[in-house]
Coordinates of C-alpha atoms in Angstrom, one line a residue:
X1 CA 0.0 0.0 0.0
X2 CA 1.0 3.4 -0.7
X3 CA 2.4 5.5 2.5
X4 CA -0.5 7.1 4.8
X5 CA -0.8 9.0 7.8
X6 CA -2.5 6.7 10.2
X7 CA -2.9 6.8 13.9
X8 CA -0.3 4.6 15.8
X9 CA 0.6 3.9 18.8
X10 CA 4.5 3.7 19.8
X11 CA 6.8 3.4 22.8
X12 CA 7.7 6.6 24.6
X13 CA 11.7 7.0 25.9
X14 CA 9.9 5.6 29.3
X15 CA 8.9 2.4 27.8
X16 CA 4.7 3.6 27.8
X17 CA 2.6 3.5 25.2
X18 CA 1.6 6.6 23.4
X19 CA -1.0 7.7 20.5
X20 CA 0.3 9.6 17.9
X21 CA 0.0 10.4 14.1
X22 CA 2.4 8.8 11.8
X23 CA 3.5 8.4 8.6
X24 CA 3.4 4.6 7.8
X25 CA 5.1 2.6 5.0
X26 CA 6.8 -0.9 4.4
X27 CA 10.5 -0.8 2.8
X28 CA 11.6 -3.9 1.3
X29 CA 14.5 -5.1 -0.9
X30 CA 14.2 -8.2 -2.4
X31 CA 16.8 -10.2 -4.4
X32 CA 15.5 -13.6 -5.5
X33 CA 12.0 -15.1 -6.9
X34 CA 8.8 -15.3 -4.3
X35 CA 6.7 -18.1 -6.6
X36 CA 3.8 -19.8 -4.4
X37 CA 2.4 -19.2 -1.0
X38 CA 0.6 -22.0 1.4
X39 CA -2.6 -19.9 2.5
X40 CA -5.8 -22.0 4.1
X41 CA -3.7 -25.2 3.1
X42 CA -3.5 -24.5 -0.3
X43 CA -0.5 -23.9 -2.3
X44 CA -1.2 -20.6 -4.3
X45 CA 0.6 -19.2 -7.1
X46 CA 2.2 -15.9 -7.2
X47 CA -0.2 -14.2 -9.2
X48 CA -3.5 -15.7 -6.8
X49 CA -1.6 -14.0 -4.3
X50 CA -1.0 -10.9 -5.9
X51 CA -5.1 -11.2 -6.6
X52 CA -5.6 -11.7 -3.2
X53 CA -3.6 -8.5 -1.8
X54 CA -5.7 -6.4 -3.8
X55 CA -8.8 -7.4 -2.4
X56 CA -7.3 -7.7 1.1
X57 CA -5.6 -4.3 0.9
X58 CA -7.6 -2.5 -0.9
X59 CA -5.5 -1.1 -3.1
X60 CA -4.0 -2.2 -6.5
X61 CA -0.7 -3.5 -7.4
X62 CA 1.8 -0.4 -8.5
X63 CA 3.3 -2.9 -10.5
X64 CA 3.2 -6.8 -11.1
X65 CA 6.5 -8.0 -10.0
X66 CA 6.6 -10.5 -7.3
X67 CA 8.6 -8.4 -4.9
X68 CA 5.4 -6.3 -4.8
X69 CA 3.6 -9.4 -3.6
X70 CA 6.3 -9.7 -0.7
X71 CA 5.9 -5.9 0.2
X72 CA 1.8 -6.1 0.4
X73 CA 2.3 -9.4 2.3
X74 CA 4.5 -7.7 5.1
X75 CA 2.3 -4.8 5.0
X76 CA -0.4 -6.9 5.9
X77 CA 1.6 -9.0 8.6
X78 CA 3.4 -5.9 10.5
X79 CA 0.8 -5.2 12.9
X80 CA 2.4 -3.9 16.1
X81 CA 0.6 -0.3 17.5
X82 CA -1.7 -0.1 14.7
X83 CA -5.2 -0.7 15.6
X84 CA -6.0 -0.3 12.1
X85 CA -3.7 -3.0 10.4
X86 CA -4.5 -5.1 13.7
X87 CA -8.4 -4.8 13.1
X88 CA -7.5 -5.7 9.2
X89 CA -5.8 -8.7 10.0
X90 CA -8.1 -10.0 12.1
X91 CA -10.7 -9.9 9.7
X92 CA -8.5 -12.1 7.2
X93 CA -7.5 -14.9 9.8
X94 CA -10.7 -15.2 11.2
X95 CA -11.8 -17.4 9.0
X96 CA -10.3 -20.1 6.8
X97 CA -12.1 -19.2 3.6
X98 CA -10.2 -16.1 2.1
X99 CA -10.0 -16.3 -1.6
X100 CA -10.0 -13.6 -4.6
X101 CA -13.4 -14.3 -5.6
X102 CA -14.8 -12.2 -2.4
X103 CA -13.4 -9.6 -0.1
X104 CA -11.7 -11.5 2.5
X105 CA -11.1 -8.2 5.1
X106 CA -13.2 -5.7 5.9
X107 CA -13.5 -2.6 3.7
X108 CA -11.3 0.3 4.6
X109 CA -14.3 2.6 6.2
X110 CA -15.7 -0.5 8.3
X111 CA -11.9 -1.3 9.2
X112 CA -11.7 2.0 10.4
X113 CA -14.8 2.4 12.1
X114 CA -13.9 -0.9 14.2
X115 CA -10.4 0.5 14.7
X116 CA -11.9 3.3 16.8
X117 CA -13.6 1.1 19.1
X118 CA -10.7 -0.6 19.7
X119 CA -8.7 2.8 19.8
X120 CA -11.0 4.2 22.3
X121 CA -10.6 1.5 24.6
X122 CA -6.8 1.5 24.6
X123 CA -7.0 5.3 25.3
X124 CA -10.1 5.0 28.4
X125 CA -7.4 1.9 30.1
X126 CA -4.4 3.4 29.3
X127 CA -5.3 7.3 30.8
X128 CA -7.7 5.9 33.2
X129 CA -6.7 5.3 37.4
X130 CA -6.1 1.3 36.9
X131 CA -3.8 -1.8 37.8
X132 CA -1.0 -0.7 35.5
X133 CA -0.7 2.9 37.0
X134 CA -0.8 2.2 40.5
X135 CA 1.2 -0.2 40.5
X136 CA 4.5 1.3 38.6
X137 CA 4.2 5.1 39.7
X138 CA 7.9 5.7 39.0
X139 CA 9.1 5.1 36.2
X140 CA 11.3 3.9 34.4
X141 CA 10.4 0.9 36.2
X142 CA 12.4 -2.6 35.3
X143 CA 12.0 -4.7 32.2
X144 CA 10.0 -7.9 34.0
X145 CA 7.6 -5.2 35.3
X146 CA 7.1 -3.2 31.9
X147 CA 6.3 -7.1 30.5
X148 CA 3.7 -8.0 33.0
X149 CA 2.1 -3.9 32.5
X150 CA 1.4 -4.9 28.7
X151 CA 0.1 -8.5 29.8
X152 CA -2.5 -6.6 32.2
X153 CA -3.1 -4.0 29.3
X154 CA -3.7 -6.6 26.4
X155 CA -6.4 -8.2 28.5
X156 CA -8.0 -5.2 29.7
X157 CA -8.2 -3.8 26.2
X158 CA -10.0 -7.3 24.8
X159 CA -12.4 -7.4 28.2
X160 CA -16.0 -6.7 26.9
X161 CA -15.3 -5.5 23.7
X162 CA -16.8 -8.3 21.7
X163 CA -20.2 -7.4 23.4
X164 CA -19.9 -3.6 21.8
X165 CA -18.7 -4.7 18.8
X166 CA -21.2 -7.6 18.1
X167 CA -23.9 -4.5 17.6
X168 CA -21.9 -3.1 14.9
X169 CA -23.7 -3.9 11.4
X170 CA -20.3 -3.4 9.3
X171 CA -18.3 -6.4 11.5
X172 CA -21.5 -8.6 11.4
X173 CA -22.1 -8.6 8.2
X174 CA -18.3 -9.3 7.4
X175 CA -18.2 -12.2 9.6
X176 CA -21.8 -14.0 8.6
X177 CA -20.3 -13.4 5.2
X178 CA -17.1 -15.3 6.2
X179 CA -19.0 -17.7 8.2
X180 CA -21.3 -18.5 5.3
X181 CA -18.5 -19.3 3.3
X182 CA -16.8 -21.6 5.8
X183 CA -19.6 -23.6 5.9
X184 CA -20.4 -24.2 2.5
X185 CA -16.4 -24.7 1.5
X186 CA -16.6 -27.4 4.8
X187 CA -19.7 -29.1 2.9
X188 CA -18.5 -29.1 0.0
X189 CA -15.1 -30.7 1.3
X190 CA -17.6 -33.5 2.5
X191 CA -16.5 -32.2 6.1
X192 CA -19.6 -30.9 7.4
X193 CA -20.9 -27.5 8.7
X194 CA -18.2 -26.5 10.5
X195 CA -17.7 -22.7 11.4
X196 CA -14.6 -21.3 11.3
X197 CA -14.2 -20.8 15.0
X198 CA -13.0 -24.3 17.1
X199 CA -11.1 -26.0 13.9
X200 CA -9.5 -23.3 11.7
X201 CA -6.6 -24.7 9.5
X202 CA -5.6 -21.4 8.2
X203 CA -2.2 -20.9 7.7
X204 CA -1.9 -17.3 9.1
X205 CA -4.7 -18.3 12.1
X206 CA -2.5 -20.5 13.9
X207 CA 0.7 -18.5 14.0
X208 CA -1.7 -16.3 16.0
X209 CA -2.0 -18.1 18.8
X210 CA 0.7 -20.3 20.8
X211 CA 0.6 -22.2 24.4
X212 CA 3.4 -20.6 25.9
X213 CA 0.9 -17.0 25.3
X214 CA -2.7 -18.2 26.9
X215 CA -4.3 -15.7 28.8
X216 CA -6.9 -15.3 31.2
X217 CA -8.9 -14.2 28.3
X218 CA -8.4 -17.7 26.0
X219 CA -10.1 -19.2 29.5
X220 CA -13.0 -17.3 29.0
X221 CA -13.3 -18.3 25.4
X222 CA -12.6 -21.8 26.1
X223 CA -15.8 -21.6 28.3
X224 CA -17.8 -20.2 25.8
X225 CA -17.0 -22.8 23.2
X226 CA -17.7 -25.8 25.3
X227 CA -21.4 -24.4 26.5
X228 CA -22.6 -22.3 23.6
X229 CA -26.4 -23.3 24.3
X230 CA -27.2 -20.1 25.4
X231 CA -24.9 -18.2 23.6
X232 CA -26.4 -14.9 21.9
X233 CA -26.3 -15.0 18.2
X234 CA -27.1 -13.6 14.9
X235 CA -27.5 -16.1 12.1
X236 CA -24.5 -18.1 11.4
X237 CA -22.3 -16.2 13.9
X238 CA -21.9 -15.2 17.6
X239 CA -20.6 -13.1 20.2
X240 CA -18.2 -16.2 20.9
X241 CA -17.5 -15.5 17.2
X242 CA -16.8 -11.6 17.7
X243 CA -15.1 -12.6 21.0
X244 CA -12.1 -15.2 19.0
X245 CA -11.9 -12.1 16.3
X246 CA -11.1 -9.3 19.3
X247 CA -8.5 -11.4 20.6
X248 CA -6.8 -11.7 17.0
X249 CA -6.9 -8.0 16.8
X250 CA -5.5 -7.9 20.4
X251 CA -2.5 -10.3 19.5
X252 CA -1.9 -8.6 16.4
X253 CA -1.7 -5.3 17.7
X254 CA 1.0 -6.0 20.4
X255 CA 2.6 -9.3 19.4
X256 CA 3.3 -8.9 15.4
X257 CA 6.6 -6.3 15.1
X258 CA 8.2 -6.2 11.6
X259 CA 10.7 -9.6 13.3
X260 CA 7.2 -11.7 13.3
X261 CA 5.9 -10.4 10.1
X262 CA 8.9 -11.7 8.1
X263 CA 8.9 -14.9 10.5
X264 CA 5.4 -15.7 9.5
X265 CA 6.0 -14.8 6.0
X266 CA 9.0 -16.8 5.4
X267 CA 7.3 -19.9 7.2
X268 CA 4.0 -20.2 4.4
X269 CA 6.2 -18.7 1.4
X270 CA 8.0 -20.4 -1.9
X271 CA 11.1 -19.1 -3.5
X272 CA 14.2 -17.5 -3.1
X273 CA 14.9 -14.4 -0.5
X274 CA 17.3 -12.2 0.1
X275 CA 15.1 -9.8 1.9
X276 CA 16.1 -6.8 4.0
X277 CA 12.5 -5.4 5.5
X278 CA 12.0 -1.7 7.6
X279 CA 8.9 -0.1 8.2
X280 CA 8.6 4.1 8.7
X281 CA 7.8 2.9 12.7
X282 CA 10.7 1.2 13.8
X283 CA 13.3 3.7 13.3
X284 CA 15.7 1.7 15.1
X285 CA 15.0 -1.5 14.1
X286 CA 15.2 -3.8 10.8
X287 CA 15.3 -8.2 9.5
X288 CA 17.0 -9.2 7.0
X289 CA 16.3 -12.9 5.6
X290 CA 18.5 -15.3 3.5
X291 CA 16.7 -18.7 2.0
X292 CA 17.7 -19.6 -1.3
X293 CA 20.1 -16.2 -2.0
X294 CA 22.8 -15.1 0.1
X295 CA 22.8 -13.0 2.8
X296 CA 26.2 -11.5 4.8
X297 CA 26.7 -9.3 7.9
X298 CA 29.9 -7.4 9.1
X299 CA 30.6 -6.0 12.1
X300 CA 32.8 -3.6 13.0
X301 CA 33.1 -3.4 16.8
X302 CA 35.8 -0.8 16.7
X303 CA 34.3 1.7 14.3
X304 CA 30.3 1.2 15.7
X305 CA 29.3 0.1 12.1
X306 CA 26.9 -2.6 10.8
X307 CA 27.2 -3.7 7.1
X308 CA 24.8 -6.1 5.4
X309 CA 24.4 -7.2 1.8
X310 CA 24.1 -9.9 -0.5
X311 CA 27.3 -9.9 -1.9
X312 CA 30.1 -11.0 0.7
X313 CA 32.5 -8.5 -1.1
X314 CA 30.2 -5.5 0.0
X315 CA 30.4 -6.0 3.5
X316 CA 34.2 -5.8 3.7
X317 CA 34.1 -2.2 1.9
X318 CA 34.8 -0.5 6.0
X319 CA 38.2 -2.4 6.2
X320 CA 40.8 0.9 6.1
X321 CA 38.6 3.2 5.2
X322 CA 36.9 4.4 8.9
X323 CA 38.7 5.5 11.6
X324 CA 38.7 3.3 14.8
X325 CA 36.5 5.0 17.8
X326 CA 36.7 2.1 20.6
X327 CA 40.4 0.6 20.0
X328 CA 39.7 -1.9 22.5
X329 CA 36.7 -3.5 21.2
X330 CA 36.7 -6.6 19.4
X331 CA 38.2 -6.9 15.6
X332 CA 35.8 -7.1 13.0
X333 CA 33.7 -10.4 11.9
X334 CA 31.6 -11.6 9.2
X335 CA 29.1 -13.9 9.5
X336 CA 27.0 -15.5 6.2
X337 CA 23.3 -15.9 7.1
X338 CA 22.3 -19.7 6.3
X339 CA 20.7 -19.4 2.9
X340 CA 20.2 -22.9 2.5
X341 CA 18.2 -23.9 5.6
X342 CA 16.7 -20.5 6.0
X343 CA 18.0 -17.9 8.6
X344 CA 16.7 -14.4 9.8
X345 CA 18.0 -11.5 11.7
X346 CA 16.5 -8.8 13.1
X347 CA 18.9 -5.4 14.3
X348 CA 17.6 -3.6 16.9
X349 CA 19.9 -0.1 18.3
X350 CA 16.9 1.0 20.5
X351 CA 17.0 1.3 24.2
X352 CA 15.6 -2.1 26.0
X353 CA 12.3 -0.6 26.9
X354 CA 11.7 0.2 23.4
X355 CA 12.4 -3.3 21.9
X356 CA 9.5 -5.1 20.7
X357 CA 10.1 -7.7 23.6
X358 CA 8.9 -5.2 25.7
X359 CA 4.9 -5.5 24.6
X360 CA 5.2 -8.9 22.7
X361 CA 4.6 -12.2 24.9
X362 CA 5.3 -13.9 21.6
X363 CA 8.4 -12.3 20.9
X364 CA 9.5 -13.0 25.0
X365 CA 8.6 -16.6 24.9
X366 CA 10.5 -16.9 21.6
X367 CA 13.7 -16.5 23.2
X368 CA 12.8 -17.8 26.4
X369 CA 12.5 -21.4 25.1
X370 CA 15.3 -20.5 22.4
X371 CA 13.4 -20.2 18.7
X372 CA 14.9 -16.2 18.7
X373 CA 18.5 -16.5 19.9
X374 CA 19.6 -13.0 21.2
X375 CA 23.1 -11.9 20.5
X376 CA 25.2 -8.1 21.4
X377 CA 27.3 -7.2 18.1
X378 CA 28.5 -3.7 19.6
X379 CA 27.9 -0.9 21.6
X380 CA 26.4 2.4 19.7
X381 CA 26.8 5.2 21.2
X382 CA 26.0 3.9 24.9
X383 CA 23.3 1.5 23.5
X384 CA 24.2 -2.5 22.6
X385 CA 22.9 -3.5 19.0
X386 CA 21.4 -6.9 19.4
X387 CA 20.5 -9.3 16.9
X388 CA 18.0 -11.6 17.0
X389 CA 18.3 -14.5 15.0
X390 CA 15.8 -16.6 13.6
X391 CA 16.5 -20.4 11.9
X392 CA 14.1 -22.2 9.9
X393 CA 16.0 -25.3 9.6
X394 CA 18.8 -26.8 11.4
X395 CA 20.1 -24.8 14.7
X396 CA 23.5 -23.3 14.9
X397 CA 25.1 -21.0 17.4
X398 CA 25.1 -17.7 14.9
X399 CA 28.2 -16.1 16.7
X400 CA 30.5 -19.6 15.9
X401 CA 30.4 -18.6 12.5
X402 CA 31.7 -15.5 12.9
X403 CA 34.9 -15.1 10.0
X404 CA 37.5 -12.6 11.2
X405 CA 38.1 -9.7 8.7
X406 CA 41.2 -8.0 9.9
X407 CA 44.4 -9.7 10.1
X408 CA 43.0 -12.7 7.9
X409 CA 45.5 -13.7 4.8
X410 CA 42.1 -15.4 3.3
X411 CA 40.7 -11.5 3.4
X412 CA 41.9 -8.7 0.8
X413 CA 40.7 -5.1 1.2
X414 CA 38.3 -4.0 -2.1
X415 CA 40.4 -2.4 -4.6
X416 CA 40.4 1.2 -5.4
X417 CA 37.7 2.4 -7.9
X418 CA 38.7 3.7 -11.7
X419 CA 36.4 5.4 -13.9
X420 CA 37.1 2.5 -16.4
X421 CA 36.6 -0.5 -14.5
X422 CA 36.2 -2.8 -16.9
X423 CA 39.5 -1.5 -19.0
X424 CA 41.2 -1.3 -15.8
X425 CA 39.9 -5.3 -15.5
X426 CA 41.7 -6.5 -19.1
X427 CA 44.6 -4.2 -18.5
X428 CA 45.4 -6.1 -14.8
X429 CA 44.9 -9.7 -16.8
X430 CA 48.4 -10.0 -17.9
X431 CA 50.0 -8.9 -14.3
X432 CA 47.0 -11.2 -12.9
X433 CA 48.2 -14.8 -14.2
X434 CA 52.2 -13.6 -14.2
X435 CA 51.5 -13.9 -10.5
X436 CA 49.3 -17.0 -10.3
X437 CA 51.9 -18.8 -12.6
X438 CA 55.0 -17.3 -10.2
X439 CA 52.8 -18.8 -7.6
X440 CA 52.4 -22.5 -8.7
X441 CA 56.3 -22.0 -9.5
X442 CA 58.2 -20.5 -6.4
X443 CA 55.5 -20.5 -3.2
X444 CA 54.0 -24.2 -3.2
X445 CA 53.7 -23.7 0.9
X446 CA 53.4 -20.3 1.5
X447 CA 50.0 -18.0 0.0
X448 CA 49.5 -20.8 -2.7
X449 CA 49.2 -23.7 -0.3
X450 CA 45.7 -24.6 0.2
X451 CA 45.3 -24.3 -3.9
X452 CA 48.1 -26.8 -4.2
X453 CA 46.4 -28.9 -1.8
X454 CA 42.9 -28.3 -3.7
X455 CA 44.7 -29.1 -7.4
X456 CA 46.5 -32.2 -5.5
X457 CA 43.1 -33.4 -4.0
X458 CA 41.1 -32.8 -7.5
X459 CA 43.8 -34.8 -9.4
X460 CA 43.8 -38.0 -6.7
X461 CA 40.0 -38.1 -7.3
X462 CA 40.6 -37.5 -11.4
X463 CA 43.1 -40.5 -11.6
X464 CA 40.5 -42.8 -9.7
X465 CA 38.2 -41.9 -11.8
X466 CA 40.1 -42.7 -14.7
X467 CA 41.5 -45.7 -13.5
X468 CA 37.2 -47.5 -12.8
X469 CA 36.7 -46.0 -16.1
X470 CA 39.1 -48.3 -17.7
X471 CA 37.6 -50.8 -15.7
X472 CA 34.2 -51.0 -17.0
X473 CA 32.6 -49.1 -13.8
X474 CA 30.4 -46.6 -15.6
X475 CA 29.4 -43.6 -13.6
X476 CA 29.2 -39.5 -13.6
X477 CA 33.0 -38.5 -12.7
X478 CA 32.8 -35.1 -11.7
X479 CA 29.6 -33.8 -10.4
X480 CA 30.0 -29.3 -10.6
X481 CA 27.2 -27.6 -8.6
X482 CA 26.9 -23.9 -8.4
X483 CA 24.3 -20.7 -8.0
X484 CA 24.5 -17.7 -10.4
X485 CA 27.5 -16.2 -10.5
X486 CA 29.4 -19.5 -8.8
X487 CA 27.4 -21.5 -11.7
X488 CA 29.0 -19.4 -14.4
X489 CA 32.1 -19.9 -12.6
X490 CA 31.4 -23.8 -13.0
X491 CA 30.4 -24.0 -16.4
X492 CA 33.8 -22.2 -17.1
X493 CA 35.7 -24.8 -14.9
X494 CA 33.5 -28.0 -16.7
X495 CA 34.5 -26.6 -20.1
X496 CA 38.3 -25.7 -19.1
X497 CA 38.4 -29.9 -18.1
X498 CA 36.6 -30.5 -20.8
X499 CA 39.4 -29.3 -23.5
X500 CA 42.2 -31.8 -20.8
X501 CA 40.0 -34.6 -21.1
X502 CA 38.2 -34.8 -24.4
X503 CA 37.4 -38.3 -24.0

């Protein structure tokens, strides 16, 4: 969606929530191909998706390319202090049946008009003489107690509401819509009339909800599923109904941070990502994500700098050029995010009572029970920079890989830049393999030692080859994988040992 003015609410130096009018817009930068997404348990093409945003949104596609589809899906997912994204959601993962032949969220007016209820209730709790007040009266208080203020403010904000907003004609309309359509997808599945609520198998619903997060609120609703005989009701929906939406409104609104918008992205989506996501609201935060292209971080402790790219190259670009401000502080590292198991980081420079631990449970438990491990890359000016990593596949302690930068013969600084690169390029060619041939001639164990030892393992494993060919013992000798540029690299290679063994 295009930037807008909405109103948000963000964390205050003091770690409180405050309303305010904001500019709000997704950034994204996407290297790779996003090709199918698994939404209600179907696998949907990029183009259904890209259908599907517009009617979810509620605004068209400025263009057709699939990073667009990743943009409108973050800008759907990042919820955090925005009761209107929250509310919008909500409407969407209600129900399992969400498709482009029907609006599957509210329309923006109703969305809006639902926001404010929910707006006005977070303003009467949050001003008004309550738990939270009283009990913190000087703050800054401590972290555990900020955590347990937002816990007693997510369920007084949800408390009641469902009983307001089951009177409002624009919600129940929506949801008998989406309830109708539940039904008769179940029946025609051969499953039954089965609502939505007590069963839902949509993708996005159950990343909503989780057992380390229940609250005294989910007890309530647990209640009101079991003995629904006197339940109030309007057609093919309820207040219990209204009641499960208001808590994924609730959830969404303090639990889904631009860190869980790229988790539960990643989780459902098909492709290849390099993706490096900001929004205009966290100012001091923003995830990057490598599955399928490559992702790299540096860190330069001395200098208080952060470099990120997908080209490993790029993030060595500080080395001698930027002046060291803490001499004492670790050298510098690089670490390659795992692109084939699927790895995410999120960099976050704000103070610790402006983190989006501080009002997520979610986010708490996450690294509590070790899915987010936390990790301090340097200190910036008096405040750490933490990552939080996030891996989709197998674990791995993310500081272990850490590559030195500085004092590493395997490391060469980036060359200086020429107005004719490429000139520059075939002029250095000659110089280039003078040096690689002095090499193989006059330093077999100094620099050129582990190529010697690559060229002396490659030809051991050539002559075996050679020698079951002879044989009879028929098989592929020499299997050359590679990924864009490194697949150019080992077509070259294939055809160079192609010409030394034509048969």
């Amino acid at each position: 969606c295009p930037s807008a003015d909405r109103k948000v609410w963000v964390l205050s130096p003091r770690g409180m929530l405050m309303p305010g009018v904001r500019n709000v817009e997704i950034f994204i930068t996407h290297n790779g191909d996003f090709e199918f997404f698994m939404l209600n348990g179907q696998l949907q093409t990029v183009e259904w998706v890209q259908e599907w945003l517009i009617k979810t949104l509620h605004c068209p596609m400025p263009s057709g390319t699939d990073s667009c589809a990743v943009a409108g899906m973050i800008d759907l997912l990042r919820t955090q202090g925005n009761w209107f994204a929250s509310v919008r959601l909500a409407s969407v993962v209600w129900t399992q049946v969400s498709g482009p032949t029907g609006s599957p969220s509210l329309t923006p007016k109703a969305c809006q008009r639902v926001a404010n209820v929910f707006e006005a209730k977070t303003m009467a709790v949050t001003a008004g003489d309550w738990r939270g007040a009283a009990q913190f009266p000087g703050m800054p208080c401590t972290k555990a107690q900020l955590q347990e203020y937002y816990q007693v403010l997510r369920e007084e904000i949800a408390m009641d509401l469902a009983e307001e907003l089951f009177e409002m004609d624009e919600l129940a309309a929506h949801l008998t819509y989406m309830n109708l359509c539940t039904m008769m997808s179940a029946a025609g599945a051969g499953q039954g009339a089965k609502g939505a609520v007590g069963g839902s198998s949509h993708g996005l619903a159950k990343k909503f909800t989780t057992e380390s997060n229940i609250s005294v609120f989910d007890s309530d609703l647990k209640e009101k599923e079991d003995s629904d005989d006197d339940e109030e009701s309007k057609g093919p929906f309820s207040i219990r109904d209204v009641a499960l939406f208001v808590k994924r409104a609730v959830d969404a609104f303090f639990d889904n941070d631009v860190m869980f918008a790229m988790h539960h992205f990643l989780l459902d989506a098909k492709g290849s990502f390099g993706l490096v996501v900001s929004s205009s609201l966290d100012q001091s935060q923003m995830v990057m994500a490598a599955r399928g292209q490559t992702m790299s971080l540096s860190v330069f402790p001395r200098k208080g700098l952060v470099l990120f790219g997908s080209e490993q190259a790029a993030v060595k670009s500080a080395l001698g050029l930027v002046e060291d401000n803490d001499p004492d502080a670790r050298e510098a590292y690089r670490i390659d995010l795992d692109h084939l198991g699927g790895e995410i980081v999120l960099l976050n420079w704000a103070p610790w009572n402006q983190r989006p631990e501080i009002l997520s449970g979610k986010f708490t438990d996450a690294v509590e029970h070790g899915v987010f491990q936390q990790h301090e890359l340097l200190d910036y000016g008096g405040v750490p920079v933490v990552a939080t990593v996030a891996q989709q596949s197998l674990a791995s302690e993310f500081m272990k890989r850490a590559i030195p930068l500085e004092d590493n013969p395997l490391i060469t600084r980036l060359p200086p830049t020429f107005k004719d690169p490429v000139g520059t390029d075939i002029k250095d060619i000659p110089k280039l393999t003078a040096e690689i041939q002095e090499l193989w001639d006059t330093d077999p164990e100094g620099d050129n030692q582990m190529n010697m030892l690559s060229v002396w393992t490659l030809a051991r494993h050539l002559k075996k080859r050679i020698t079951m060919k002879k044989e009879g013992h028929g098989a592929v000798d020499l299997l050359i994988i590679g990924q864009e540029v490194s697949l150019w690299a080992g077509e070259q290679f294939a055809a160079d040992l192609a010409m030394v063994f034509p048969k």
